Amino acid sequence: MDSNKLGHHISEQFNKELEDIRNKVLIMGGLLEQQIDLAVQAFTTGNIEIAEVVIKQDNQVDEMEMAIDQECTEILARRQPTAFDLRLLMSVIKIVHELERVGDKAKRVSEMAIQLGGGNGKVTYYEIEHMAELVKSMLHDALDAFARLDLANLSQITERDENVDREYDNILRQLITRMMEDPRHITRALDVLWTVRALERIGDHACYICEHLIYIVKGEDVRHSTQHQLEEKINH
Amino acid sequence: MDSNKLGHHISEQFNKELEDIRNKVLIMGGLLEQQIDLAVQAFTTGNIEIAEVVIKQDNQVDEMEMAIDQECTEILARRQPTAFDLRLLMSVIKIVHELERVGDKAKRVSEMAIQLGGGNGKVTYYEIEHMAELVKSMLHDALDAFARLDLANLSQITERDENVDREYDNILRQLITRMMEDPRHITRALDVLWTVRALERIGDHACYICEHLIYIVKGEDVRHSTQHQLEEKINH
């Protein structure tokens, strides 16, 4: 944590509040990384109990989002912050919303694991595990950058989303081929498709977290920028 | 507009600022309704020029989101509002984000229209038009409730999402049948599937707007509530 940024308040109490918020975001992020792990494990092993744990824990994710959101709003009302502090609080609300949506995707993967009941054709397992690793590392690194309020690695994180998209296209093509070869597999292949799509979206949310972080640090809204524009903005 | 709520400020200027924000949200909402119309028209007629208009206008949607978001943040910094005004500004930021995501869905429908180039099998046209009407009316009514800060019709809007989901399942089944009957149609059927999925999600965003509106008026965060819980909260 950059103590120049978060430790500059005369009010010790305000410093503590902001640090508390930041810690809660990181705890929530840790839970989401675990949710992704468990969901993919449930999917590749067909373990329905694990899938049910993920679905149950998603309520906890939702509650965390609402609690952090409320805490930020209360601080806004009580402290009436401006500049960096205001941007931090506004962006935390957006970041926990991205995390909540990551949670929805993990839940979706688990639902597909249950629906498929283990018999989901092993062809794409390796690819799905690989894709999950990719998006999980993007999310992890985005949260790590948030913890340190450090933009240095951001463009390297968002860049990796291209690999995710490539992997997604690759699996999609395999699935279509399989559906064509044996139309009886179409329903199951669609369930795998929803899973892969959910994982692909997690990569997007990790990128959005990076964008929110740039806004906190630089004060510039870089949503809807291209990779090239993003790099320019980080370096200026 | 409930003048008890938005017209209560001693500062005429602050009143004007809040009303200005509200108008901008409604203008943005109008653009999104148009985007849905055009996207579905492009899809069912195969008119690529219309599809391209939607894709181009999506930049405008993105810019509107960022402009309204920034305006809200500036008012927060300058006016340091609390209670109702704070909730209004925080929720407007969330509502325009829902609208921006609606825009993404309209764009997606248009991209599928281009990809299919008009030859997308007319079987599901009627159903897709019907589904688009459903979600567009939900969005329209949610924005109308926002304009009047009136919760009276909200549960009736969110309730309609069940019809959307039923329609979605129905079209999905048709598509799977068609894929099984002729595997050569699988790729095209998947493009139709993405379209239907995008429309279904617009219904969800309309429901989320209703939830944000309940927060503005009642001060209670009702996200992740069931239809039954929502009705309870509106009536108490």
Short mmCIF file of C-alpha atoms in Angstrom, two decimals, chain A residues 62 65-66 69 73 76-77 80 82 86 90 93-94 97 100-101 108 168 176 179-180 183 186-187 190 193-194 197 215 221 223-224, chain B residues 62 65-66 69 73 76-77 80 82 86 90 93-94 97 100-101 108 168 176 179-180 183 186-187 190 193-194 197 215 221 223-224:
data_model
loop_
_atom_site.label_atom_id
_atom_site.label_comp_id
_atom_site.label_asym_id
_atom_site.label_seq_id
_atom_site.Cartn_x
_atom_site.Cartn_y
_atom_site.Cartn_z
CA ASP A 62 -23.42 -11.12 -2.88
CA GLU A 65 -20.66 -6.75 -2.32
CA MET A 66 -23.62 -5.15 -0.59
CA ASP A 69 -20.95 -0.91 -1.10
CA THR A 73 -21.64 5.06 0.83
CA LEU A 76 -19.06 9.26 1.56
CA ALA A 77 -21.91 10.69 3.65
CA GLN A 80 -17.47 13.94 2.32
CA THR A 82 -12.89 14.71 -2.55
CA LEU A 86 -13.60 10.12 -3.52
CA MET A 90 -16.45 5.32 -6.04
CA ILE A 93 -18.04 0.15 -5.40
CA LYS A 94 -17.41 -0.64 -9.06
CA HIS A 97 -19.49 -5.18 -8.52
CA GLU A 100 -19.81 -10.06 -7.76
CA ARG A 101 -20.19 -10.71 -11.47
CA ARG A 108 -22.71 -20.72 -13.64
CA TYR A 168 -12.14 -19.33 -26.19
CA ILE A 176 -18.86 -27.12 -32.98
CA MET A 179 -21.64 -31.25 -32.34
CA MET A 180 -21.46 -31.78 -36.09
CA PRO A 183 -25.69 -34.31 -32.99
CA ILE A 186 -25.43 -30.99 -28.89
CA THR A 187 -27.18 -30.33 -25.56
CA LEU A 190 -23.93 -26.29 -25.24
CA LEU A 193 -20.08 -23.75 -24.23
CA TRP A 194 -21.80 -21.77 -21.45
CA ARG A 197 -18.17 -18.38 -22.11
CA TYR A 215 -9.14 5.93 -12.57
CA ASP A 221 -11.84 7.29 -16.95
CA ARG A 223 -13.25 2.53 -19.89
CA HIS A 224 -13.84 1.51 -23.50
CA ASP B 62 -20.41 4.55 -23.86
CA GLU B 65 -22.30 6.62 -19.50
CA MET B 66 -18.92 8.18 -18.80
CA ASP B 69 -20.89 9.19 -14.27
CA THR B 73 -18.97 12.38 -9.17
CA LEU B 76 -20.69 14.54 -5.03
CA ALA B 77 -17.41 16.41 -4.58
CA GLN B 80 -21.37 16.65 -0.56
CA THR B 82 -26.34 12.98 2.07
CA LEU B 86 -26.54 10.80 -2.15
CA MET B 90 -24.88 6.74 -6.43
CA ILE B 93 -24.11 5.82 -11.74
CA LYS B 94 -25.32 2.23 -11.44
CA HIS B 97 -23.97 1.29 -16.18
CA GLU B 100 -24.37 0.76 -21.08
CA ARG B 101 -24.61 -3.02 -20.77
CA ARG B 108 -24.07 -7.97 -30.05
CA TYR B 168 -35.78 -17.85 -24.02
CA ILE B 176 -31.38 -27.37 -30.49
CA MET B 179 -29.26 -28.23 -34.97
CA MET B 180 -29.99 -31.90 -34.46
CA PRO B 183 -25.89 -30.26 -38.23
CA ILE B 186 -25.06 -25.48 -36.13
CA THR B 187 -22.83 -22.44 -36.61
CA LEU B 190 -25.30 -20.60 -32.42
CA LEU B 193 -28.51 -18.38 -29.77
CA TRP B 194 -26.15 -15.51 -28.84
CA ARG B 197 -29.20 -14.72 -24.97
CA TYR B 215 -32.76 1.88 -3.16
CA ASP B 221 -30.45 -2.41 -1.03
CA ARG B 223 -30.25 -6.63 -4.97
CA HIS B 224 -30.28 -10.42 -5.03
#
